[in-house]
Short mmCIF file of C-alpha atoms and ligand atoms in Angstrom, two decimals:
data_model
loop_
_atom_site.label_atom_id
_atom_site.label_comp_id
_atom_site.label_asym_id
_atom_site.label_seq_id
_atom_site.Cartn_x
_atom_site.Cartn_y
_atom_site.Cartn_z
CA UNK A 25 11.79 -6.63 0.41
CA UNK A 26 12.26 -8.82 -2.42
CA UNK A 27 15.68 -9.27 -3.85
CA UNK A 28 16.91 -9.88 -7.17
CA UNK A 29 19.27 -12.82 -7.38
CA UNK A 30 21.13 -13.98 -10.38
CA UNK A 31 23.46 -17.12 -10.23
CA UNK A 32 25.93 -17.61 -12.66
CA UNK A 33 28.85 -19.95 -13.19
CA UNK A 34 31.91 -19.06 -15.15
CA UNK A 35 33.09 -22.30 -17.00
CA UNK A 36 36.43 -21.68 -15.76
CA UNK A 37 38.18 -24.18 -13.61
CA UNK A 38 40.82 -23.13 -11.22
CA UNK A 39 43.50 -25.25 -9.47
CA UNK A 40 43.61 -24.06 -6.05
CA UNK A 41 47.28 -24.98 -5.67
CA UNK A 42 48.76 -23.25 -8.68
CA UNK A 43 46.27 -20.50 -9.49
CA UNK A 44 46.09 -18.96 -5.99
CA UNK A 45 48.92 -16.84 -4.63
CA UNK A 46 47.15 -19.15 -2.02
CA UNK A 47 47.31 -18.27 1.68
CA UNK A 48 50.79 -17.64 2.74
CA UNK A 49 51.89 -20.63 4.96
CA UNK A 50 51.27 -19.85 8.63
CA UNK A 51 54.21 -17.99 10.40
CA UNK A 52 52.97 -18.89 13.90
CA UNK A 53 55.41 -21.10 15.27
CA UNK A 54 52.67 -23.36 17.12
CA UNK A 55 50.74 -23.89 13.73
CA UNK A 56 53.99 -24.62 12.13
CA UNK A 57 54.90 -27.17 14.65
CA UNK A 58 51.45 -28.93 14.69
CA UNK A 59 51.57 -28.98 10.76
CA UNK A 60 55.01 -30.71 10.98
CA UNK A 61 53.77 -33.26 13.71
CA UNK A 62 50.47 -33.92 11.71
CA UNK A 63 50.84 -33.53 8.06
CA UNK A 64 47.72 -33.33 6.37
CA UNK A 65 46.98 -36.74 4.52
CA UNK A 66 47.24 -36.31 0.90
CA UNK A 67 43.71 -37.48 0.25
CA UNK A 68 42.47 -34.53 2.50
CA UNK A 69 44.70 -31.77 1.11
CA UNK A 70 42.69 -28.89 0.10
CA UNK A 71 45.64 -27.85 -2.34
CA UNK A 72 44.84 -30.73 -4.66
CA UNK A 73 41.26 -29.34 -5.34
CA UNK A 74 39.91 -27.57 -8.31
CA UNK A 75 37.61 -24.65 -7.77
CA UNK A 76 35.05 -23.03 -10.04
CA UNK A 77 34.62 -19.41 -10.44
CA UNK A 78 31.08 -18.41 -9.78
CA UNK A 79 29.00 -15.39 -8.91
CA UNK A 80 25.52 -14.29 -7.93
CA UNK A 81 23.81 -10.86 -7.35
CA UNK A 82 22.37 -9.80 -3.98
CA UNK A 83 20.64 -6.38 -3.54
CA UNK A 84 22.42 -5.23 -6.79
CA UNK A 85 25.76 -6.27 -5.84
CA UNK A 86 27.70 -9.14 -7.70
CA UNK A 87 29.43 -11.55 -5.35
CA UNK A 88 32.41 -13.19 -6.99
CA UNK A 89 33.47 -16.62 -5.23
CA UNK A 90 35.19 -19.97 -5.85
CA UNK A 91 33.34 -22.91 -5.42
CA UNK A 92 34.93 -26.22 -4.12
CA UNK A 93 32.15 -28.80 -3.95
CA UNK A 94 31.92 -32.32 -2.81
CA UNK A 95 35.07 -32.68 -0.97
CA UNK A 96 35.18 -35.83 0.65
CA UNK A 97 36.23 -34.98 4.29
CA UNK A 98 37.48 -38.24 5.65
CA UNK A 99 39.86 -40.87 4.31
CA UNK A 100 37.47 -43.89 4.72
CA UNK A 101 34.09 -42.73 3.76
CA UNK A 102 31.16 -45.09 3.98
CA UNK A 103 28.80 -42.69 2.13
CA UNK A 104 30.27 -40.10 -0.42
CA UNK A 105 26.52 -38.49 -0.79
CA UNK A 106 27.02 -37.16 2.73
CA UNK A 107 30.40 -37.18 3.91
CA UNK A 108 31.29 -34.38 1.79
CA UNK A 109 31.62 -30.63 2.33
CA UNK A 110 30.91 -27.51 -0.02
CA UNK A 111 33.64 -24.77 0.36
CA UNK A 112 32.92 -21.31 -1.03
CA UNK A 113 35.57 -18.48 -0.82
CA UNK A 114 35.17 -14.90 -1.66
CA UNK A 115 37.28 -14.43 -4.95
CA UNK A 116 39.11 -11.22 -3.41
CA UNK A 117 40.84 -13.61 -1.03
CA UNK A 118 42.88 -15.13 -3.95
CA UNK A 119 44.16 -11.66 -4.95
CA UNK A 120 45.12 -10.30 -1.57
CA UNK A 121 41.89 -8.17 -1.33
CA UNK A 122 39.35 -7.59 1.51
CA UNK A 123 35.54 -7.83 1.82
CA UNK A 124 33.60 -5.74 4.43
CA UNK A 125 36.88 -5.71 6.61
CA UNK A 126 38.02 -9.28 6.40
CA UNK A 127 40.89 -10.62 4.30
CA UNK A 128 42.19 -14.31 3.49
CA UNK A 129 43.93 -14.48 6.99
CA UNK A 130 41.07 -12.99 9.11
CA UNK A 131 37.86 -14.02 7.37
CA UNK A 132 35.73 -16.38 9.74
CA UNK A 133 34.42 -19.68 8.39
CA UNK A 134 30.72 -19.94 8.53
CA UNK A 135 29.89 -23.67 8.99
CA UNK A 136 26.07 -24.27 8.24
CA UNK A 137 24.92 -27.79 8.51
CA UNK A 138 21.81 -28.61 6.75
CA UNK A 139 20.58 -31.46 9.01
CA UNK A 140 16.88 -31.83 9.74
CA UNK A 141 14.96 -34.62 11.50
CA UNK A 142 18.24 -36.36 12.11
CA UNK A 143 18.03 -37.46 8.52
CA UNK A 144 21.03 -37.52 6.13
CA UNK A 145 21.98 -34.14 4.67
CA UNK A 146 23.75 -33.04 1.71
CA UNK A 147 25.99 -30.07 1.89
CA UNK A 148 24.26 -26.61 1.17
CA UNK A 149 24.91 -24.30 -1.70
CA UNK A 150 24.46 -20.66 -2.28
CA UNK A 151 20.82 -20.62 -3.60
CA UNK A 152 17.76 -18.76 -2.88
CA UNK A 153 15.78 -20.24 0.06
CA UNK A 154 12.46 -21.54 -1.72
CA UNK A 155 10.85 -21.90 1.79
CA UNK A 156 11.38 -18.38 2.53
CA UNK A 157 10.05 -16.37 -0.56
CA UNK A 158 13.12 -17.01 -2.53
CA UNK A 159 15.27 -14.83 -0.18
CA UNK A 160 18.99 -15.41 -0.39
CA UNK A 161 19.92 -18.42 2.03
CA UNK A 162 22.41 -18.04 4.71
CA UNK A 163 25.20 -19.23 2.57
CA UNK A 164 24.80 -16.21 0.07
CA UNK A 165 24.33 -13.72 2.77
CA UNK A 166 27.59 -14.92 4.44
CA UNK A 167 29.58 -14.66 1.24
CA UNK A 168 28.35 -11.44 0.35
CA UNK A 169 29.58 -10.26 3.87
CA UNK A 170 33.15 -11.66 3.17
CA UNK A 171 32.66 -14.83 5.24
CA UNK A 172 34.23 -18.05 3.88
CA UNK A 173 31.75 -20.69 3.87
CA UNK A 174 32.07 -24.38 4.60
CA UNK A 175 28.79 -26.28 4.45
CA UNK A 176 29.21 -30.02 5.47
CA UNK A 177 26.99 -32.84 4.73
CA UNK A 178 26.41 -35.58 7.40
CA UNK A 179 24.92 -39.18 7.62
CA UNK A 180 21.63 -39.55 9.03
CA UNK A 181 19.35 -42.17 10.69
CA UNK A 182 17.81 -43.49 7.44
CA UNK A 183 21.14 -44.14 6.07
CA UNK A 184 23.24 -47.32 6.38
CA UNK A 185 25.72 -46.44 9.13
CA UNK A 186 24.03 -43.19 9.86
CA UNK A 187 22.50 -43.89 13.11
CA UNK A 188 24.16 -42.05 16.20
CA UNK A 189 26.71 -40.99 16.44
CA UNK A 190 27.35 -40.73 12.84
CA UNK A 191 26.11 -37.14 12.16
CA UNK A 192 28.24 -35.36 14.86
CA UNK A 193 31.34 -37.84 13.76
CA UNK A 194 30.84 -36.28 10.52
CA UNK A 195 30.56 -32.66 11.43
CA UNK A 196 33.70 -32.92 13.65
CA UNK A 197 35.47 -34.65 10.80
CA UNK A 198 34.50 -31.78 8.54
CA UNK A 199 35.79 -29.36 11.14
CA UNK A 200 39.11 -31.11 11.58
CA UNK A 201 39.28 -30.93 7.59
CA UNK A 202 39.24 -27.25 7.90
CA UNK A 203 41.81 -26.99 10.76
CA UNK A 204 44.23 -29.32 9.03
CA UNK A 205 44.02 -27.19 5.84
CA UNK A 206 44.21 -23.91 7.58
CA UNK A 207 47.45 -22.77 6.27
CA UNK A 208 46.37 -23.77 2.65
CA UNK A 209 42.91 -22.18 2.51
CA UNK A 210 41.79 -18.59 2.82
CA UNK A 211 39.76 -18.23 6.04
CA UNK A 212 40.68 -18.61 9.66
CA UNK A 213 40.14 -22.06 11.11
CA UNK A 214 40.44 -20.48 14.75
CA UNK A 215 37.00 -18.61 13.61
CA UNK A 216 34.69 -21.33 12.63
CA UNK A 217 31.12 -20.26 13.33
CA UNK A 218 28.83 -23.21 13.33
CA UNK A 219 24.90 -23.01 12.42
CA UNK A 220 22.13 -25.41 12.27
CA UNK A 221 18.26 -25.61 12.87
CA UNK A 222 16.27 -28.28 14.74
CA UNK A 223 18.37 -31.52 14.83
CA UNK A 224 21.13 -29.42 13.06
CA UNK A 225 20.67 -26.88 15.81
CA UNK A 226 21.45 -29.51 18.38
CA UNK A 227 24.38 -30.93 16.36
CA UNK A 228 25.63 -27.17 16.05
CA UNK A 229 25.35 -26.83 19.90
CA UNK A 230 27.18 -30.45 20.40
CA UNK A 231 29.87 -29.32 18.24
CA UNK A 232 30.54 -26.34 20.30
CA UNK A 233 30.46 -28.08 23.83
CA UNK A 234 32.37 -31.27 22.66
CA UNK A 235 35.25 -29.78 20.86
CA UNK A 236 38.06 -32.26 20.99
CA UNK A 237 36.20 -34.51 23.41
CA UNK A 238 38.14 -37.81 23.79
CA UNK A 239 34.82 -39.69 23.63
CA UNK A 240 34.49 -39.08 19.85
CA UNK A 241 38.19 -39.98 19.05
CA UNK A 242 37.59 -43.73 18.04
CA UNK A 243 34.94 -42.92 15.74
CA UNK A 244 37.04 -40.15 14.13
CA UNK A 245 40.07 -42.47 13.74
CA UNK A 246 37.80 -45.12 12.20
CA UNK A 247 36.57 -42.57 9.59
CA UNK A 248 39.88 -41.37 8.86
CA UNK A 249 39.32 -37.73 9.90
CA UNK A 250 42.22 -35.36 9.48
CA UNK A 251 44.61 -35.40 12.65
CA UNK A 252 43.58 -31.85 13.82
CA UNK A 253 41.33 -29.88 16.14
CA UNK A 254 37.59 -30.27 16.03
CA UNK A 255 36.85 -27.18 17.97
CA UNK A 256 34.71 -24.29 16.79
CA UNK A 257 34.71 -20.80 17.77
CA UNK A 258 31.21 -20.12 17.88
CA UNK A 259 27.71 -21.67 17.75
CA UNK A 260 24.34 -20.62 16.08
CA UNK A 261 21.59 -22.95 17.17
CA UNK A 262 18.00 -22.49 16.09
CA UNK A 263 15.38 -24.52 17.87
CA UNK A 264 17.75 -27.28 18.94
CA UNK A 265 16.16 -30.67 19.56
CA UNK A 266 18.63 -31.55 22.03
CA UNK A 267 18.83 -33.21 25.40
CA UNK A 268 16.91 -36.16 24.13
CA UNK A 269 17.53 -37.88 27.55
CA UNK A 270 15.31 -35.40 29.34
CA UNK A 271 13.07 -33.91 26.50
CA UNK A 272 10.14 -36.25 27.28
CA UNK A 273 9.95 -35.07 31.09
CA UNK A 274 10.42 -31.38 29.82
CA UNK A 275 7.78 -31.88 27.20
CA UNK A 276 5.25 -32.98 29.85
CA UNK A 277 5.99 -30.38 32.39
CA UNK A 278 5.06 -27.94 29.71
CA UNK A 279 2.10 -29.75 28.30
CA UNK A 280 0.89 -31.95 31.11
CA UNK A 281 -3.01 -31.30 31.12
CA UNK A 282 -3.24 -30.53 27.42
CA UNK A 283 -4.92 -33.57 26.08
CA UNK A 284 -5.78 -32.49 22.63
CA UNK A 285 -2.89 -32.51 20.09
CA UNK A 286 -2.19 -31.67 16.46
CA UNK A 287 0.59 -34.35 15.78
CA UNK A 288 2.96 -34.02 12.93
CA UNK A 289 3.10 -37.41 11.12
CA UNK A 290 6.30 -39.24 11.93
CA UNK A 291 7.69 -39.29 8.30
CA UNK A 292 8.34 -35.55 8.35
CA UNK A 293 9.50 -34.43 11.56
CA UNK A 294 12.34 -32.61 9.48
CA UNK A 295 11.41 -28.96 9.73
CA UNK A 296 12.44 -28.39 6.12
CA UNK A 297 9.62 -30.60 4.76
CA UNK A 298 6.09 -29.48 4.75
CA UNK A 299 4.17 -31.19 7.55
CA UNK A 300 0.90 -32.89 7.96
CA UNK A 301 -0.88 -32.32 11.15
CA UNK A 302 -3.17 -35.01 12.47
CA UNK A 303 -5.51 -34.01 15.29
CA UNK A 304 -6.42 -36.18 18.22
CA UNK A 305 -6.77 -36.54 22.01
CA UNK A 306 -4.33 -38.40 24.45
CA UNK A 307 -5.52 -41.58 25.63
CA UNK A 308 -5.83 -42.38 29.15
CA UNK A 309 -2.50 -44.42 29.17
CA UNK A 310 -0.87 -41.39 27.57
CA UNK A 311 -2.16 -38.93 30.22
CA UNK A 312 -0.97 -41.42 33.02
CA UNK A 313 2.43 -41.36 31.43
CA UNK A 314 2.37 -37.64 31.17
CA UNK A 315 1.76 -37.35 34.69
CA UNK A 316 4.68 -39.58 35.77
CA UNK A 317 7.02 -37.76 33.33
CA UNK A 318 6.10 -34.36 34.48
CA UNK A 319 6.77 -35.30 38.05
CA UNK A 320 10.23 -36.24 37.12
CA UNK A 321 11.23 -32.91 35.58
CA UNK A 322 11.76 -30.77 38.90
CA UNK A 323 14.50 -33.18 40.29
CA UNK A 324 16.37 -33.01 36.92
CA UNK A 325 16.14 -29.18 36.69
CA UNK A 326 17.35 -29.06 40.47
CA UNK A 327 20.12 -31.35 39.81
CA UNK A 328 21.63 -28.62 37.36
CA UNK A 329 21.81 -25.88 40.00
CA UNK A 330 20.85 -23.40 37.31
CA UNK A 331 21.11 -19.58 38.04
CA UNK A 332 19.53 -16.79 36.15
CA UNK A 333 21.60 -13.73 34.81
CA UNK A 334 22.11 -12.10 38.29
CA UNK A 335 22.77 -15.39 40.17
CA UNK A 336 19.55 -16.17 41.53
CA UNK A 337 19.00 -19.94 41.84
CA UNK A 338 16.32 -21.33 39.15
CA UNK A 339 14.48 -24.38 40.86
CA UNK A 340 11.17 -26.26 40.49
CA UNK A 341 8.93 -27.59 43.44
CA UNK A 342 7.56 -31.12 43.29
CA UNK A 343 4.42 -29.70 41.75
CA UNK A 344 6.35 -28.16 38.87
CA UNK A 345 6.03 -24.63 40.18
CA UNK A 346 8.87 -22.52 41.27
CA UNK A 347 11.61 -19.98 39.99
CA UNK A 348 12.61 -21.85 36.98
CA UNK A 349 8.91 -21.72 35.77
CA UNK A 350 8.79 -17.90 36.74
CA UNK A 351 12.10 -17.55 34.63
CA UNK A 352 10.15 -19.11 31.53
CA UNK A 353 7.32 -16.63 32.16
CA UNK A 354 9.65 -13.71 32.12
CA UNK A 355 11.39 -14.86 29.06
CA UNK A 356 8.05 -15.20 27.36
CA UNK A 357 7.20 -11.74 28.52
CA UNK A 358 10.43 -10.31 27.13
CA UNK A 359 9.44 -12.05 23.83
CA UNK A 360 6.03 -10.23 23.73
CA UNK A 361 7.49 -6.93 25.02
CA UNK A 362 10.23 -6.83 22.20
CA UNK A 363 7.58 -7.74 19.54
CA UNK A 364 5.46 -4.96 20.97
CA UNK A 365 8.40 -2.40 20.92
CA UNK A 366 8.93 -3.33 17.16
CA UNK A 367 5.29 -2.52 16.59
CA UNK A 368 3.91 -6.04 16.35
CA UNK A 369 0.36 -6.22 17.08
CA UNK A 370 -0.56 -8.82 19.77
CA UNK A 371 -4.10 -9.78 20.00
CA UNK A 372 -5.49 -10.55 23.41
CA UNK A 373 -4.82 -14.01 24.69
CA UNK A 374 -5.71 -15.39 28.07
CA UNK A 375 -2.29 -16.27 29.26
CA UNK A 376 -0.64 -12.73 28.49
CA UNK A 377 -1.71 -9.37 29.83
CA UNK A 378 -1.21 -6.57 27.37
CA UNK A 379 -2.03 -3.12 28.08
CA UNK A 380 -1.30 -0.50 25.54
CA UNK A 381 2.39 -1.15 24.45
CA UNK A 382 3.35 -3.12 27.56
CA UNK A 383 3.17 -6.75 28.18
CA UNK A 384 2.53 -7.59 32.05
CA UNK A 385 1.96 -10.94 33.25
CA UNK A 386 2.65 -14.25 31.45
CA UNK A 387 1.25 -17.79 32.40
CA UNK A 388 3.34 -20.85 31.38
CA UNK A 389 0.55 -23.17 31.47
CA UNK A 390 -1.89 -20.80 29.88
CA UNK A 391 0.89 -20.46 27.05
CA UNK A 392 1.24 -24.26 26.78
CA UNK A 393 -2.64 -24.46 26.21
CA UNK A 394 -2.57 -21.74 23.78
CA UNK A 395 0.28 -23.04 21.63
CA UNK A 396 -0.96 -26.57 21.90
CA UNK A 397 0.54 -29.95 22.10
CA UNK A 398 2.18 -31.28 18.94
CA UNK A 399 3.56 -34.55 20.24
CA UNK A 400 1.81 -37.50 22.24
CA UNK A 401 3.52 -38.94 25.35
CA UNK A 402 6.38 -39.67 25.45
CA UNK A 403 7.21 -37.07 22.73
CA UNK A 404 10.71 -38.54 21.95
CA UNK A 405 11.27 -42.08 23.14
CA UNK A 406 7.85 -43.42 21.96
CA UNK A 407 6.67 -46.42 23.82
CA UNK A 408 5.78 -47.97 20.55
CA UNK A 409 9.29 -47.23 18.85
CA UNK A 410 7.67 -44.87 16.35
CA UNK A 411 9.58 -41.67 16.83
CA UNK A 412 12.59 -40.43 14.47
CA UNK A 413 14.66 -40.45 17.60
CA UNK A 414 13.90 -44.22 18.18
CA UNK A 415 15.33 -44.55 14.89
CA UNK A 416 18.38 -42.52 15.44
CA UNK A 417 19.37 -44.55 18.45
CA UNK A 418 18.78 -47.95 16.52
CA UNK A 419 21.60 -49.96 14.81
CA UNK A 420 22.13 -52.03 11.77
CA UNK A 421 20.61 -55.05 13.79
CA UNK A 422 18.01 -53.17 15.44
CA UNK A 423 16.24 -50.55 13.49
CA UNK A 424 14.67 -48.57 16.68
CA UNK A 425 15.52 -48.83 20.13
CA UNK A 426 14.45 -47.01 23.31
CA UNK A 427 17.05 -44.58 24.88
CA UNK A 428 15.44 -43.76 28.20
CA UNK A 429 14.87 -46.26 31.19
CA UNK A 430 11.33 -44.89 31.37
CA UNK A 431 9.91 -45.67 28.08
CA UNK A 432 12.08 -49.00 28.12
CA UNK A 433 10.08 -49.85 31.09
CA UNK A 434 6.73 -48.76 29.62
CA UNK A 435 7.58 -50.19 25.94
CA UNK A 436 4.54 -51.82 24.19
CA UNK A 437 6.83 -53.50 21.73
CA UNK A 438 7.79 -57.06 22.80
CA UNK A 439 11.49 -57.54 22.83
CA UNK A 440 12.33 -54.04 22.26
CA UNK A 441 16.00 -53.01 23.00
CA UNK A 442 17.50 -50.14 24.75
CA UNK A 443 20.31 -48.14 23.10
CA UNK A 444 23.74 -48.17 24.88
CA UNK A 445 24.00 -45.20 27.42
CA UNK A 446 27.36 -44.44 26.11
CA UNK A 447 25.81 -43.77 22.59
CA UNK A 448 22.95 -41.80 23.88
CA UNK A 449 25.47 -39.45 25.77
CA UNK A 450 27.47 -38.63 22.54
CA UNK A 451 24.57 -36.79 21.14
CA UNK A 452 23.73 -34.34 23.88
CA UNK A 453 25.43 -31.02 24.07
CA UNK A 454 24.50 -30.66 27.61
CA UNK A 455 27.01 -33.66 28.76
CA UNK A 456 30.13 -31.73 27.50
CA UNK A 457 29.70 -28.24 28.90
CA UNK A 458 32.56 -27.51 30.78
CA UNK A 459 35.12 -24.79 31.62
CA UNK A 460 36.76 -24.97 28.30
CA UNK A 461 35.48 -24.96 24.65
CA UNK A 462 33.51 -22.53 22.54
CA UNK A 463 32.67 -19.26 24.39
CA UNK A 464 30.14 -17.80 22.00
CA UNK A 465 26.55 -19.01 21.66
CA UNK A 466 23.63 -17.67 19.87
CA UNK A 467 20.36 -19.67 20.54
CA UNK A 468 17.09 -18.89 19.03
CA UNK A 469 13.78 -20.64 19.51
CA UNK A 470 10.44 -19.41 18.30
CA UNK A 471 7.62 -18.61 20.53
CA UNK A 472 5.39 -20.79 18.61
CA UNK A 473 7.63 -23.82 18.52
CA UNK A 474 6.06 -26.98 19.89
CA UNK A 475 8.59 -29.54 18.54
CA UNK A 476 10.23 -29.72 22.08
CA UNK A 477 9.69 -27.98 25.38
CA UNK A 478 10.85 -24.17 25.55
CA UNK A 479 12.61 -25.29 28.72
CA UNK A 480 15.05 -27.39 26.71
CA UNK A 481 16.79 -24.57 24.97
CA UNK A 482 16.28 -22.40 28.22
CA UNK A 483 18.29 -25.05 30.16
CA UNK A 484 20.97 -25.18 27.57
CA UNK A 485 21.43 -21.52 27.33
CA UNK A 486 21.44 -21.23 31.28
CA UNK A 487 23.90 -23.94 31.84
CA UNK A 488 26.34 -22.57 29.11
CA UNK A 489 26.01 -19.17 30.79
CA UNK A 490 26.59 -20.61 34.31
CA UNK A 491 29.68 -21.90 32.88
CA UNK A 492 30.89 -18.55 31.89
CA UNK A 493 29.88 -18.67 28.15
CA UNK A 494 28.64 -15.53 26.34
CA UNK A 495 25.09 -16.69 25.53
CA UNK A 496 22.69 -14.71 23.43
CA UNK A 497 19.33 -16.30 23.94
CA UNK A 498 16.00 -15.15 22.71
CA UNK A 499 12.47 -16.51 22.04
CA UNK A 500 11.43 -14.55 19.07
CA UNK A 501 7.58 -13.76 19.21
CA UNK A 502 5.32 -15.59 16.61
CA UNK A 503 8.14 -17.63 15.13
CA UNK A 504 7.39 -21.28 14.49
CA UNK A 505 9.85 -24.23 14.34
CA UNK A 506 12.36 -22.98 11.81
CA UNK A 507 15.81 -21.19 11.34
CA UNK A 508 17.72 -18.62 9.51
CA UNK A 509 14.90 -16.24 9.59
CA UNK A 510 16.94 -13.29 10.96
CA UNK A 511 20.24 -13.35 8.82
CA UNK A 512 20.93 -9.71 9.28
CA UNK A 513 21.03 -10.31 13.14
CA UNK A 514 22.88 -13.65 12.84
CA UNK A 515 25.70 -12.14 10.93
CA UNK A 516 25.88 -8.94 12.79
CA UNK A 517 26.48 -11.16 15.98
CA UNK A 518 29.05 -13.19 13.98
CA UNK A 519 30.95 -10.19 12.87
CA UNK A 520 30.86 -8.80 16.51
CA UNK A 521 32.30 -11.73 18.03
CA UNK A 522 34.84 -12.29 15.29
CA UNK A 523 36.42 -9.01 16.43
CA UNK A 524 37.70 -10.60 19.39
CA UNK A 525 41.76 -10.64 19.26
C1 DHB B 607 13.34 -32.24 14.11
C2 DHB B 607 12.03 -32.01 14.61
C3 DHB B 607 11.47 -32.85 15.53
O1 DHB B 607 10.25 -32.66 16.13
C4 DHB B 607 12.51 -33.86 16.03
O2 DHB B 607 11.90 -34.67 16.95
C5 DHB B 607 13.63 -33.99 15.66
C6 DHB B 607 14.06 -33.24 14.72
C7 DHB B 607 13.77 -31.39 13.06
O3 DHB B 607 12.99 -30.59 12.47
O4 DHB B 607 15.04 -31.47 12.73
#
């Protein structure tokens, strides 16, 4: 269905502080005590900002909101192109009104980051998605449904000072800004719902698992983040490129034996940029490395003590077979079955048995051969330091570094350096999963996504679930490496979890 979108801006400036019958100050004694103990630094005080009244049309409905753009969310920014956030607030919340059941006190804050390829990202805006037939983007849909939207920019690897852990430090600082200004701003900072795709999905998941983790404190202090919580309420992550320490072995567990590849050129791993694919065949050296990496994966999976939904252990034998692999087969089968239930035609393919409207057996290795290899071995910590992730873990002095012992040992670059494990650790959501923190996760990875092994998101989902989190995990059929393709379902989930008292 194509939608008619009209963007308009009223040339009307509104001062948040004086024009709003702004949020009433919180009456919660705990919030008041925290505010007294940690006053918002003047520079980060939302009440100083001017908003602009804007509107757009979506499905024949006019959505009125106020835009507060390019808010620098730290006191000591090093790059104000990216350490900035755009906040959009439904106009009704400045007049005591409500939108689809939410009001100024209860509206959740949707927090979509725009990061792709671990590159620098400017904050998002309510604008049609040109990569998706000019459909309304997630920010527009969120606003139309009464969510407050706060879209943070973040530094990235090609930017001075943007190497790991800059991006997650920036996103956390943006979250702290929202908590610090909770009393001054419509929207409920206790209900922040993070969203991101690919590298941005990894960062979204990391925001969730690492809320208020002390490891990030020195970086946040240096940046001059607001003295407030960096916890989020819920995480949406599309195709997260996470767990980089183990992503190489997972990739080879999936693609070992698949020698031909269609590789994306290194310049554009960012899912938002059109990709050029280069065909080739793995060399004998790459195949030997693939065998070695694949053989390391079972010990890693077994060390996690994963269990399925009903508590059965998920493990791998030394040869890569076992209950974890069967679990992946089941998830692929579910993916196919759901598509069949929705009337999707699934042509015959040799890894999947379909009879009539039912999918029967799925074979993980057949699946890997069918979708095809997209990265050469090792997929992430390249032995020639050519990957985006090598750049992510570089620093000002050394542009690119290894971040696994394996690729350091097999490096083809004389004098190559290895990133500090303490830094590598900061970028992985898996390292921070514990009893506390964000309870709600929605994880989606397309059945046609070859950017990382399907095992990576499955392991993330399972480990979260095994720690008692509410995890909605699914592999949508036929979907490639991308995000925000199911906005009605995304916001139905966001609305449902927001009803929790
Ligand atoms: C992204 C894609 C990749 O293949 C990768 O290695 C890192 C990031 C991305 O699209 O964000």
